[in-house]
Amino acid sequence: MASTVDALFAAAGVPRLGAVPWQTTVPSVHPGVYVVARVSDPAGQVSGDAEIDLCAIRQLLEIRTELTLDGQRPSLEALSDRLKSMWLPDEPVIYVGLAGTSLRNRVSQFYRTRLGARSPHAGGWPLKCINGLSTVWVHFGECTNVNVAELKMLETFMSALAPDARERTLDPELPLPYANLEIKDSANRRRIKRHGIRGAKAAR
């Protein structure tokens, strides 16, 4: 069964305070975690394949001339297909993030970071490669130990996947939400989804 937004907040022990439409300011200046979902209802379910925005993919390839897929310069179709393969059609949650200081500021940084840029918030960049982004919602809750809360949410998401859904994911060993590309454990060790895309963000 798919993970609901409510289930992820509950697993992390973080009260969900509300949700705003994409590109809308989050009304909290405190630290916390947020979930980008395809539903406004935190208990809601959804189903449907990804619709990749080919204009966004073309723009990304034009901006990031260093971008490679499995070590090779990809075609528009190849990069689109790889992103589509990361999609989990029955999951309402498509990204989980944290804000160490202010939810309002961090989510606003996410909104305004251009595709292909590294800052101010390039994490979750595959989100900006889908059509219908204006229809998604940002659910949020305040907490102080944001790293622990985010980790618990991601672990809960992965553990809730049915075996057949996990097997169909791009990386069955690390079946993160669509736009999450890595996870840090309690010892701050990084594990990266095996997506094969390199150079999608500007160099440091």
JSON list of C-alpha atoms in Angstrom, two decimals:
[
{"chain": "A", "resi": 1, "resn": "MET", "atom": "CA", "xyz": [0.00, 0.00, 0.00]},
{"chain": "A", "resi": 2, "resn": "ALA", "atom": "CA", "xyz": [1.23, 3.51, -0.84]},
{"chain": "A", "resi": 3, "resn": "SER", "atom": "CA", "xyz": [2.46, 5.82, 1.91]},
{"chain": "A", "resi": 4, "resn": "THR", "atom": "CA", "xyz": [0.21, 8.73, 2.78]},
{"chain": "A", "resi": 5, "resn": "VAL", "atom": "CA", "xyz": [1.46, 12.15, 3.76]},
{"chain": "A", "resi": 6, "resn": "ASP", "atom": "CA", "xyz": [-0.11, 11.63, 7.18]},
{"chain": "A", "resi": 7, "resn": "ALA", "atom": "CA", "xyz": [1.75, 8.34, 7.63]},
{"chain": "A", "resi": 8, "resn": "LEU", "atom": "CA", "xyz": [5.14, 9.95, 7.00]},
{"chain": "A", "resi": 9, "resn": "PHE", "atom": "CA", "xyz": [4.56, 12.80, 9.44]},
{"chain": "A", "resi": 10, "resn": "ALA", "atom": "CA", "xyz": [3.24, 10.37, 12.04]},
{"chain": "A", "resi": 11, "resn": "ALA", "atom": "CA", "xyz": [6.27, 8.08, 11.65]},
{"chain": "A", "resi": 12, "resn": "ALA", "atom": "CA", "xyz": [8.58, 11.04, 12.23]},
{"chain": "A", "resi": 13, "resn": "GLY", "atom": "CA", "xyz": [6.58, 12.23, 15.23]},
{"chain": "A", "resi": 14, "resn": "VAL", "atom": "CA", "xyz": [6.04, 15.63, 13.60]},
{"chain": "A", "resi": 15, "resn": "PRO", "atom": "CA", "xyz": [2.60, 17.29, 13.65]},
{"chain": "A", "resi": 16, "resn": "ARG", "atom": "CA", "xyz": [1.55, 18.29, 10.14]},
{"chain": "A", "resi": 17, "resn": "LEU", "atom": "CA", "xyz": [0.52, 21.93, 10.31]},
{"chain": "A", "resi": 18, "resn": "GLY", "atom": "CA", "xyz": [-0.99, 22.31, 6.86]},
{"chain": "A", "resi": 19, "resn": "ALA", "atom": "CA", "xyz": [-0.37, 22.41, 3.14]},
{"chain": "A", "resi": 20, "resn": "VAL", "atom": "CA", "xyz": [-0.01, 25.11, 0.49]},
{"chain": "A", "resi": 21, "resn": "PRO", "atom": "CA", "xyz": [-0.13, 24.89, -3.32]},
{"chain": "A", "resi": 22, "resn": "TRP", "atom": "CA", "xyz": [3.21, 24.85, -5.14]},
{"chain": "A", "resi": 23, "resn": "GLN", "atom": "CA", "xyz": [4.76, 28.33, -5.47]},
{"chain": "A", "resi": 24, "resn": "THR", "atom": "CA", "xyz": [2.82, 29.50, -2.39]},
{"chain": "A", "resi": 25, "resn": "THR", "atom": "CA", "xyz": [4.71, 30.74, 0.68]},
{"chain": "A", "resi": 26, "resn": "VAL", "atom": "CA", "xyz": [4.83, 28.32, 3.61]},
{"chain": "A", "resi": 27, "resn": "PRO", "atom": "CA", "xyz": [3.58, 30.22, 6.69]},
{"chain": "A", "resi": 28, "resn": "SER", "atom": "CA", "xyz": [6.30, 29.12, 9.12]},
{"chain": "A", "resi": 29, "resn": "VAL", "atom": "CA", "xyz": [9.66, 30.66, 9.95]},
{"chain": "A", "resi": 30, "resn": "HIS", "atom": "CA", "xyz": [10.67, 27.72, 12.15]},
{"chain": "A", "resi": 31, "resn": "PRO", "atom": "CA", "xyz": [12.77, 24.63, 11.31]},
{"chain": "A", "resi": 32, "resn": "GLY", "atom": "CA", "xyz": [10.92, 21.58, 10.10]},
{"chain": "A", "resi": 33, "resn": "VAL", "atom": "CA", "xyz": [10.26, 19.08, 7.35]},
{"chain": "A", "resi": 34, "resn": "TYR", "atom": "CA", "xyz": [8.09, 19.27, 4.27]},
{"chain": "A", "resi": 35, "resn": "VAL", "atom": "CA", "xyz": [6.57, 16.83, 1.83]},
{"chain": "A", "resi": 36, "resn": "VAL", "atom": "CA", "xyz": [5.73, 17.60, -1.80]},
{"chain": "A", "resi": 37, "resn": "ALA", "atom": "CA", "xyz": [2.73, 15.51, -2.76]},
{"chain": "A", "resi": 38, "resn": "ARG", "atom": "CA", "xyz": [0.27, 15.05, -5.60]},
{"chain": "A", "resi": 39, "resn": "VAL", "atom": "CA", "xyz": [-2.65, 15.42, -3.20]},
{"chain": "A", "resi": 40, "resn": "SER", "atom": "CA", "xyz": [-3.90, 18.13, -0.85]},
{"chain": "A", "resi": 41, "resn": "ASP", "atom": "CA", "xyz": [-5.56, 15.54, 1.40]},
{"chain": "A", "resi": 42, "resn": "PRO", "atom": "CA", "xyz": [-2.85, 14.16, 3.73]},
{"chain": "A", "resi": 43, "resn": "ALA", "atom": "CA", "xyz": [-4.67, 10.82, 3.80]},
{"chain": "A", "resi": 44, "resn": "GLY", "atom": "CA", "xyz": [-5.26, 10.82, 0.05]},
{"chain": "A", "resi": 45, "resn": "GLN", "atom": "CA", "xyz": [-4.16, 8.26, -2.49]},
{"chain": "A", "resi": 46, "resn": "VAL", "atom": "CA", "xyz": [-3.47, 8.75, -6.19]},
{"chain": "A", "resi": 47, "resn": "SER", "atom": "CA", "xyz": [-2.41, 6.82, -9.27]},
{"chain": "A", "resi": 48, "resn": "GLY", "atom": "CA", "xyz": [-0.98, 7.84, -12.61]},
{"chain": "A", "resi": 49, "resn": "ASP", "atom": "CA", "xyz": [2.15, 7.80, -14.73]},
{"chain": "A", "resi": 50, "resn": "ALA", "atom": "CA", "xyz": [4.62, 10.66, -14.88]},
{"chain": "A", "resi": 51, "resn": "GLU", "atom": "CA", "xyz": [4.28, 13.26, -17.60]},
{"chain": "A", "resi": 52, "resn": "ILE", "atom": "CA", "xyz": [7.78, 14.52, -18.28]},
{"chain": "A", "resi": 53, "resn": "ASP", "atom": "CA", "xyz": [8.08, 18.10, -19.52]},
{"chain": "A", "resi": 54, "resn": "LEU", "atom": "CA", "xyz": [10.19, 17.77, -22.67]},
{"chain": "A", "resi": 55, "resn": "CYS", "atom": "CA", "xyz": [10.69, 21.54, -22.84]},
{"chain": "A", "resi": 56, "resn": "ALA", "atom": "CA", "xyz": [12.27, 21.42, -19.38]},
{"chain": "A", "resi": 57, "resn": "ILE", "atom": "CA", "xyz": [14.48, 18.48, -20.40]},
{"chain": "A", "resi": 58, "resn": "ARG", "atom": "CA", "xyz": [15.59, 20.32, -23.54]},
{"chain": "A", "resi": 59, "resn": "GLN", "atom": "CA", "xyz": [16.39, 23.40, -21.47]},
{"chain": "A", "resi": 60, "resn": "LEU", "atom": "CA", "xyz": [18.38, 21.35, -18.96]},
{"chain": "A", "resi": 61, "resn": "LEU", "atom": "CA", "xyz": [20.45, 19.75, -21.71]},
{"chain": "A", "resi": 62, "resn": "GLU", "atom": "CA", "xyz": [21.15, 23.14, -23.26]},
{"chain": "A", "resi": 63, "resn": "ILE", "atom": "CA", "xyz": [22.24, 24.65, -19.93]},
{"chain": "A", "resi": 64, "resn": "ARG", "atom": "CA", "xyz": [24.18, 21.67, -18.63]},
{"chain": "A", "resi": 65, "resn": "THR", "atom": "CA", "xyz": [26.42, 20.68, -21.53]},
{"chain": "A", "resi": 66, "resn": "GLU", "atom": "CA", "xyz": [28.36, 18.46, -19.10]},
{"chain": "A", "resi": 67, "resn": "LEU", "atom": "CA", "xyz": [25.30, 16.35, -18.22]},
{"chain": "A", "resi": 68, "resn": "THR", "atom": "CA", "xyz": [25.73, 12.63, -18.83]},
{"chain": "A", "resi": 69, "resn": "LEU", "atom": "CA", "xyz": [23.57, 9.56, -18.47]},
{"chain": "A", "resi": 70, "resn": "ASP", "atom": "CA", "xyz": [25.43, 6.35, -17.66]},
{"chain": "A", "resi": 71, "resn": "GLY", "atom": "CA", "xyz": [28.61, 8.10, -18.76]},
{"chain": "A", "resi": 72, "resn": "GLN", "atom": "CA", "xyz": [27.32, 9.25, -22.16]},
{"chain": "A", "resi": 73, "resn": "ARG", "atom": "CA", "xyz": [25.71, 12.42, -23.42]},
{"chain": "A", "resi": 74, "resn": "PRO", "atom": "CA", "xyz": [22.00, 11.52, -23.56]},
{"chain": "A", "resi": 75, "resn": "SER", "atom": "CA", "xyz": [19.36, 12.32, -26.11]},
{"chain": "A", "resi": 76, "resn": "LEU", "atom": "CA", "xyz": [16.25, 14.21, -25.08]},
{"chain": "A", "resi": 77, "resn": "GLU", "atom": "CA", "xyz": [14.28, 10.96, -25.16]},
{"chain": "A", "resi": 78, "resn": "ALA", "atom": "CA", "xyz": [16.85, 8.98, -23.17]},
{"chain": "A", "resi": 79, "resn": "LEU", "atom": "CA", "xyz": [16.98, 11.50, -20.32]},
{"chain": "A", "resi": 80, "resn": "SER", "atom": "CA", "xyz": [13.19, 11.77, -20.31]},
{"chain": "A", "resi": 81, "resn": "ASP", "atom": "CA", "xyz": [12.84, 7.99, -20.12]},
{"chain": "A", "resi": 82, "resn": "ARG", "atom": "CA", "xyz": [15.30, 7.76, -17.24]},
{"chain": "A", "resi": 83, "resn": "LEU", "atom": "CA", "xyz": [13.42, 10.35, -15.22]},
{"chain": "A", "resi": 84, "resn": "LYS", "atom": "CA", "xyz": [10.15, 8.59, -16.02]},
{"chain": "A", "resi": 85, "resn": "SER", "atom": "CA", "xyz": [11.63, 5.33, -14.72]},
{"chain": "A", "resi": 86, "resn": "MET", "atom": "CA", "xyz": [12.13, 6.96, -11.31]},
{"chain": "A", "resi": 87, "resn": "TRP", "atom": "CA", "xyz": [8.39, 7.64, -10.98]},
{"chain": "A", "resi": 88, "resn": "LEU", "atom": "CA", "xyz": [6.26, 5.57, -8.61]},
{"chain": "A", "resi": 89, "resn": "PRO", "atom": "CA", "xyz": [2.75, 5.75, -10.10]},
{"chain": "A", "resi": 90, "resn": "ASP", "atom": "CA", "xyz": [0.78, 4.84, -6.97]},
{"chain": "A", "resi": 91, "resn": "GLU", "atom": "CA", "xyz": [2.68, 7.08, -4.54]},
{"chain": "A", "resi": 92, "resn": "PRO", "atom": "CA", "xyz": [1.24, 10.48, -3.63]},
{"chain": "A", "resi": 93, "resn": "VAL", "atom": "CA", "xyz": [4.56, 11.65, -2.13]},
{"chain": "A", "resi": 94, "resn": "ILE", "atom": "CA", "xyz": [7.13, 12.77, -4.69]},
{"chain": "A", "resi": 95, "resn": "TYR", "atom": "CA", "xyz": [9.69, 14.58, -2.49]},
{"chain": "A", "resi": 96, "resn": "VAL", "atom": "CA", "xyz": [10.65, 14.88, 1.16]},
{"chain": "A", "resi": 97, "resn": "GLY", "atom": "CA", "xyz": [12.81, 17.80, 2.35]},
{"chain": "A", "resi": 98, "resn": "LEU", "atom": "CA", "xyz": [14.01, 19.58, 5.45]},
{"chain": "A", "resi": 99, "resn": "ALA", "atom": "CA", "xyz": [14.57, 23.14, 6.58]},
{"chain": "A", "resi": 100, "resn": "GLY", "atom": "CA", "xyz": [17.22, 23.65, 9.24]},
{"chain": "A", "resi": 101, "resn": "THR", "atom": "CA", "xyz": [16.23, 27.24, 10.01]},
{"chain": "A", "resi": 102, "resn": "SER", "atom": "CA", "xyz": [13.04, 28.44, 8.32]},
{"chain": "A", "resi": 103, "resn": "LEU", "atom": "CA", "xyz": [10.50, 26.42, 6.36]},
{"chain": "A", "resi": 104, "resn": "ARG", "atom": "CA", "xyz": [9.33, 29.56, 4.61]},
{"chain": "A", "resi": 105, "resn": "ASN", "atom": "CA", "xyz": [12.81, 30.47, 3.43]},
{"chain": "A", "resi": 106, "resn": "ARG", "atom": "CA", "xyz": [13.88, 26.96, 2.44]},
{"chain": "A", "resi": 107, "resn": "VAL", "atom": "CA", "xyz": [10.80, 26.16, 0.42]},
{"chain": "A", "resi": 108, "resn": "SER", "atom": "CA", "xyz": [10.98, 29.58, -1.24]},
{"chain": "A", "resi": 109, "resn": "GLN", "atom": "CA", "xyz": [14.57, 28.77, -2.23]},
{"chain": "A", "resi": 110, "resn": "PHE", "atom": "CA", "xyz": [13.32, 25.52, -3.74]},
{"chain": "A", "resi": 111, "resn": "TYR", "atom": "CA", "xyz": [10.73, 27.38, -5.80]},
{"chain": "A", "resi": 112, "resn": "ARG", "atom": "CA", "xyz": [13.12, 29.91, -7.26]},
{"chain": "A", "resi": 113, "resn": "THR", "atom": "CA", "xyz": [16.14, 27.71, -8.00]},
{"chain": "A", "resi": 114, "resn": "ARG", "atom": "CA", "xyz": [16.42, 27.39, -11.76]},
{"chain": "A", "resi": 115, "resn": "LEU", "atom": "CA", "xyz": [16.71, 23.98, -13.34]},
{"chain": "A", "resi": 116, "resn": "GLY", "atom": "CA", "xyz": [20.43, 23.29, -13.82]},
{"chain": "A", "resi": 117, "resn": "ALA", "atom": "CA", "xyz": [21.54, 25.70, -11.07]},
{"chain": "A", "resi": 118, "resn": "ARG", "atom": "CA", "xyz": [23.20, 24.49, -7.87]},
{"chain": "A", "resi": 119, "resn": "SER", "atom": "CA", "xyz": [21.90, 27.13, -5.49]},
{"chain": "A", "resi": 120, "resn": "PRO", "atom": "CA", "xyz": [20.10, 28.19, -3.47]},
{"chain": "A", "resi": 121, "resn": "HIS", "atom": "CA", "xyz": [18.30, 24.79, -3.34]},
{"chain": "A", "resi": 122, "resn": "ALA", "atom": "CA", "xyz": [18.99, 22.30, -6.13]},
{"chain": "A", "resi": 123, "resn": "GLY", "atom": "CA", "xyz": [17.94, 19.21, -4.19]},
{"chain": "A", "resi": 124, "resn": "GLY", "atom": "CA", "xyz": [14.87, 17.63, -5.71]},
{"chain": "A", "resi": 125, "resn": "TRP", "atom": "CA", "xyz": [15.60, 19.08, -9.17]},
{"chain": "A", "resi": 126, "resn": "PRO", "atom": "CA", "xyz": [13.78, 16.22, -11.01]},
{"chain": "A", "resi": 127, "resn": "LEU", "atom": "CA", "xyz": [10.55, 17.69, -9.65]},
{"chain": "A", "resi": 128, "resn": "LYS", "atom": "CA", "xyz": [10.96, 20.57, -12.09]},
{"chain": "A", "resi": 129, "resn": "CYS", "atom": "CA", "xyz": [11.03, 18.16, -15.02]},
{"chain": "A", "resi": 130, "resn": "ILE", "atom": "CA", "xyz": [7.40, 17.07, -14.75]},
{"chain": "A", "resi": 131, "resn": "ASN", "atom": "CA", "xyz": [4.25, 18.57, -16.22]},
{"chain": "A", "resi": 132, "resn": "GLY", "atom": "CA", "xyz": [1.53, 19.66, -13.84]},
{"chain": "A", "resi": 133, "resn": "LEU", "atom": "CA", "xyz": [3.86, 20.88, -11.11]},
{"chain": "A", "resi": 134, "resn": "SER", "atom": "CA", "xyz": [1.38, 23.68, -10.40]},
{"chain": "A", "resi": 135, "resn": "THR", "atom": "CA", "xyz": [-1.08, 21.08, -9.12]},
{"chain": "A", "resi": 136, "resn": "VAL", "atom": "CA", "xyz": [1.13, 19.66, -6.36]},
{"chain": "A", "resi": 137, "resn": "TRP", "atom": "CA", "xyz": [1.01, 20.59, -2.67]},
{"chain": "A", "resi": 138, "resn": "VAL", "atom": "CA", "xyz": [3.66, 21.30, -0.04]},
{"chain": "A", "resi": 139, "resn": "HIS", "atom": "CA", "xyz": [2.74, 19.81, 3.36]},
{"chain": "A", "resi": 140, "resn": "PHE", "atom": "CA", "xyz": [4.80, 21.03, 6.30]},
{"chain": "A", "resi": 141, "resn": "GLY", "atom": "CA", "xyz": [5.44, 20.56, 9.99]},
{"chain": "A", "resi": 142, "resn": "GLU", "atom": "CA", "xyz": [7.77, 22.10, 12.53]},
{"chain": "A", "resi": 143, "resn": "CYS", "atom": "CA", "xyz": [10.45, 20.22, 14.48]},
{"chain": "A", "resi": 144, "resn": "THR", "atom": "CA", "xyz": [13.96, 20.80, 15.77]},
{"chain": "A", "resi": 145, "resn": "ASN", "atom": "CA", "xyz": [15.76, 17.56, 14.87]},
{"chain": "A", "resi": 146, "resn": "VAL", "atom": "CA", "xyz": [15.11, 17.90, 11.16]},
{"chain": "A", "resi": 147, "resn": "ASN", "atom": "CA", "xyz": [17.71, 15.37, 9.99]},
{"chain": "A", "resi": 148, "resn": "VAL", "atom": "CA", "xyz": [16.22, 12.60, 12.13]},
{"chain": "A", "resi": 149, "resn": "ALA", "atom": "CA", "xyz": [12.69, 13.48, 11.02]},
{"chain": "A", "resi": 150, "resn": "GLU", "atom": "CA", "xyz": [13.57, 13.49, 7.32]},
{"chain": "A", "resi": 151, "resn": "LEU", "atom": "CA", "xyz": [15.43, 10.18, 7.62]},
{"chain": "A", "resi": 152, "resn": "LYS", "atom": "CA", "xyz": [12.46, 8.58, 9.39]},
{"chain": "A", "resi": 153, "resn": "MET", "atom": "CA", "xyz": [10.10, 9.80, 6.70]},
{"chain": "A", "resi": 154, "resn": "LEU", "atom": "CA", "xyz": [12.25, 8.42, 3.90]},
{"chain": "A", "resi": 155, "resn": "GLU", "atom": "CA", "xyz": [12.77, 5.09, 5.66]},
{"chain": "A", "resi": 156, "resn": "THR", "atom": "CA", "xyz": [9.03, 4.81, 6.27]},
{"chain": "A", "resi": 157, "resn": "PHE", "atom": "CA", "xyz": [8.31, 5.57, 2.62]},
{"chain": "A", "resi": 158, "resn": "MET", "atom": "CA", "xyz": [10.68, 2.85, 1.42]},
{"chain": "A", "resi": 159, "resn": "SER", "atom": "CA", "xyz": [9.58, 0.22, 3.92]},
{"chain": "A", "resi": 160, "resn": "ALA", "atom": "CA", "xyz": [5.91, 0.71, 2.99]},
{"chain": "A", "resi": 161, "resn": "LEU", "atom": "CA", "xyz": [6.45, -0.11, -0.67]},
{"chain": "A", "resi": 162, "resn": "ALA", "atom": "CA", "xyz": [4.92, -3.40, -1.76]},
{"chain": "A", "resi": 163, "resn": "PRO", "atom": "CA", "xyz": [7.46, -5.96, -3.06]},
{"chain": "A", "resi": 164, "resn": "ASP", "atom": "CA", "xyz": [6.18, -5.72, -6.63]},
{"chain": "A", "resi": 165, "resn": "ALA", "atom": "CA", "xyz": [6.31, -1.91, -6.56]},
{"chain": "A", "resi": 166, "resn": "ARG", "atom": "CA", "xyz": [9.84, -2.00, -5.17]},
{"chain": "A", "resi": 167, "resn": "GLU", "atom": "CA", "xyz": [10.92, -4.40, -7.89]},
{"chain": "A", "resi": 168, "resn": "ARG", "atom": "CA", "xyz": [9.64, -2.03, -10.58]},
{"chain": "A", "resi": 169, "resn": "THR", "atom": "CA", "xyz": [11.57, 0.96, -9.25]},
{"chain": "A", "resi": 170, "resn": "LEU", "atom": "CA", "xyz": [14.74, 2.21, -10.89]},
{"chain": "A", "resi": 171, "resn": "ASP", "atom": "CA", "xyz": [16.77, 1.27, -7.79]},
{"chain": "A", "resi": 172, "resn": "PRO", "atom": "CA", "xyz": [15.04, -1.48, -5.76]},
{"chain": "A", "resi": 173, "resn": "GLU", "atom": "CA", "xyz": [17.73, -1.21, -3.07]},
{"chain": "A", "resi": 174, "resn": "LEU", "atom": "CA", "xyz": [16.98, 2.48, -2.51]},
{"chain": "A", "resi": 175, "resn": "PRO", "atom": "CA", "xyz": [13.39, 3.16, -3.64]},
{"chain": "A", "resi": 176, "resn": "LEU", "atom": "CA", "xyz": [13.19, 6.78, -2.59]},
{"chain": "A", "resi": 177, "resn": "PRO", "atom": "CA", "xyz": [10.40, 9.18, -3.62]},
{"chain": "A", "resi": 178, "resn": "TYR", "atom": "CA", "xyz": [10.68, 10.33, -7.23]},
{"chain": "A", "resi": 179, "resn": "ALA", "atom": "CA", "xyz": [12.67, 13.54, -6.69]},
{"chain": "A", "resi": 180, "resn": "ASN", "atom": "CA", "xyz": [14.80, 12.38, -3.72]},
{"chain": "A", "resi": 181, "resn": "LEU", "atom": "CA", "xyz": [18.18, 11.32, -5.07]},
{"chain": "A", "resi": 182, "resn": "GLU", "atom": "CA", "xyz": [19.99, 10.50, -1.84]},
{"chain": "A", "resi": 183, "resn": "ILE", "atom": "CA", "xyz": [19.55, 9.73, 1.83]},
{"chain": "A", "resi": 184, "resn": "LYS", "atom": "CA", "xyz": [21.83, 10.34, 4.81]},
{"chain": "A", "resi": 185, "resn": "ASP", "atom": "CA", "xyz": [21.73, 7.86, 7.66]},
{"chain": "A", "resi": 186, "resn": "SER", "atom": "CA", "xyz": [22.14, 8.61, 11.37]},
{"chain": "A", "resi": 187, "resn": "ALA", "atom": "CA", "xyz": [25.92, 8.54, 10.95]},
{"chain": "A", "resi": 188, "resn": "ASN", "atom": "CA", "xyz": [25.68, 11.10, 8.11]},
{"chain": "A", "resi": 189, "resn": "ARG", "atom": "CA", "xyz": [26.67, 8.52, 5.50]},
{"chain": "A", "resi": 190, "resn": "ARG", "atom": "CA", "xyz": [25.20, 9.20, 2.08]},
{"chain": "A", "resi": 191, "resn": "ARG", "atom": "CA", "xyz": [23.49, 6.64, -0.11]},
{"chain": "A", "resi": 192, "resn": "ILE", "atom": "CA", "xyz": [22.68, 7.74, -3.64]},
{"chain": "A", "resi": 193, "resn": "LYS", "atom": "CA", "xyz": [19.92, 6.45, -5.88]},
{"chain": "A", "resi": 194, "resn": "ARG", "atom": "CA", "xyz": [21.37, 4.65, -8.90]},
{"chain": "A", "resi": 195, "resn": "HIS", "atom": "CA", "xyz": [19.89, 7.02, -11.47]},
{"chain": "A", "resi": 196, "resn": "GLY", "atom": "CA", "xyz": [23.00, 7.34, -13.63]},
{"chain": "A", "resi": 197, "resn": "ILE", "atom": "CA", "xyz": [22.62, 11.11, -14.17]},
{"chain": "A", "resi": 198, "resn": "ARG", "atom": "CA", "xyz": [25.68, 13.27, -13.64]},
{"chain": "A", "resi": 199, "resn": "GLY", "atom": "CA", "xyz": [26.26, 16.98, -14.15]},
{"chain": "A", "resi": 200, "resn": "ALA", "atom": "CA", "xyz": [22.62, 18.08, -13.86]},
{"chain": "A", "resi": 201, "resn": "LYS", "atom": "CA", "xyz": [23.64, 20.91, -11.52]},
{"chain": "A", "resi": 202, "resn": "ALA", "atom": "CA", "xyz": [26.29, 23.60, -11.89]},
{"chain": "A", "resi": 203, "resn": "ALA", "atom": "CA", "xyz": [29.70, 22.71, -10.48]},
{"chain": "A", "resi": 204, "resn": "ARG", "atom": "CA", "xyz": [30.60, 23.86, -6.99]}
]
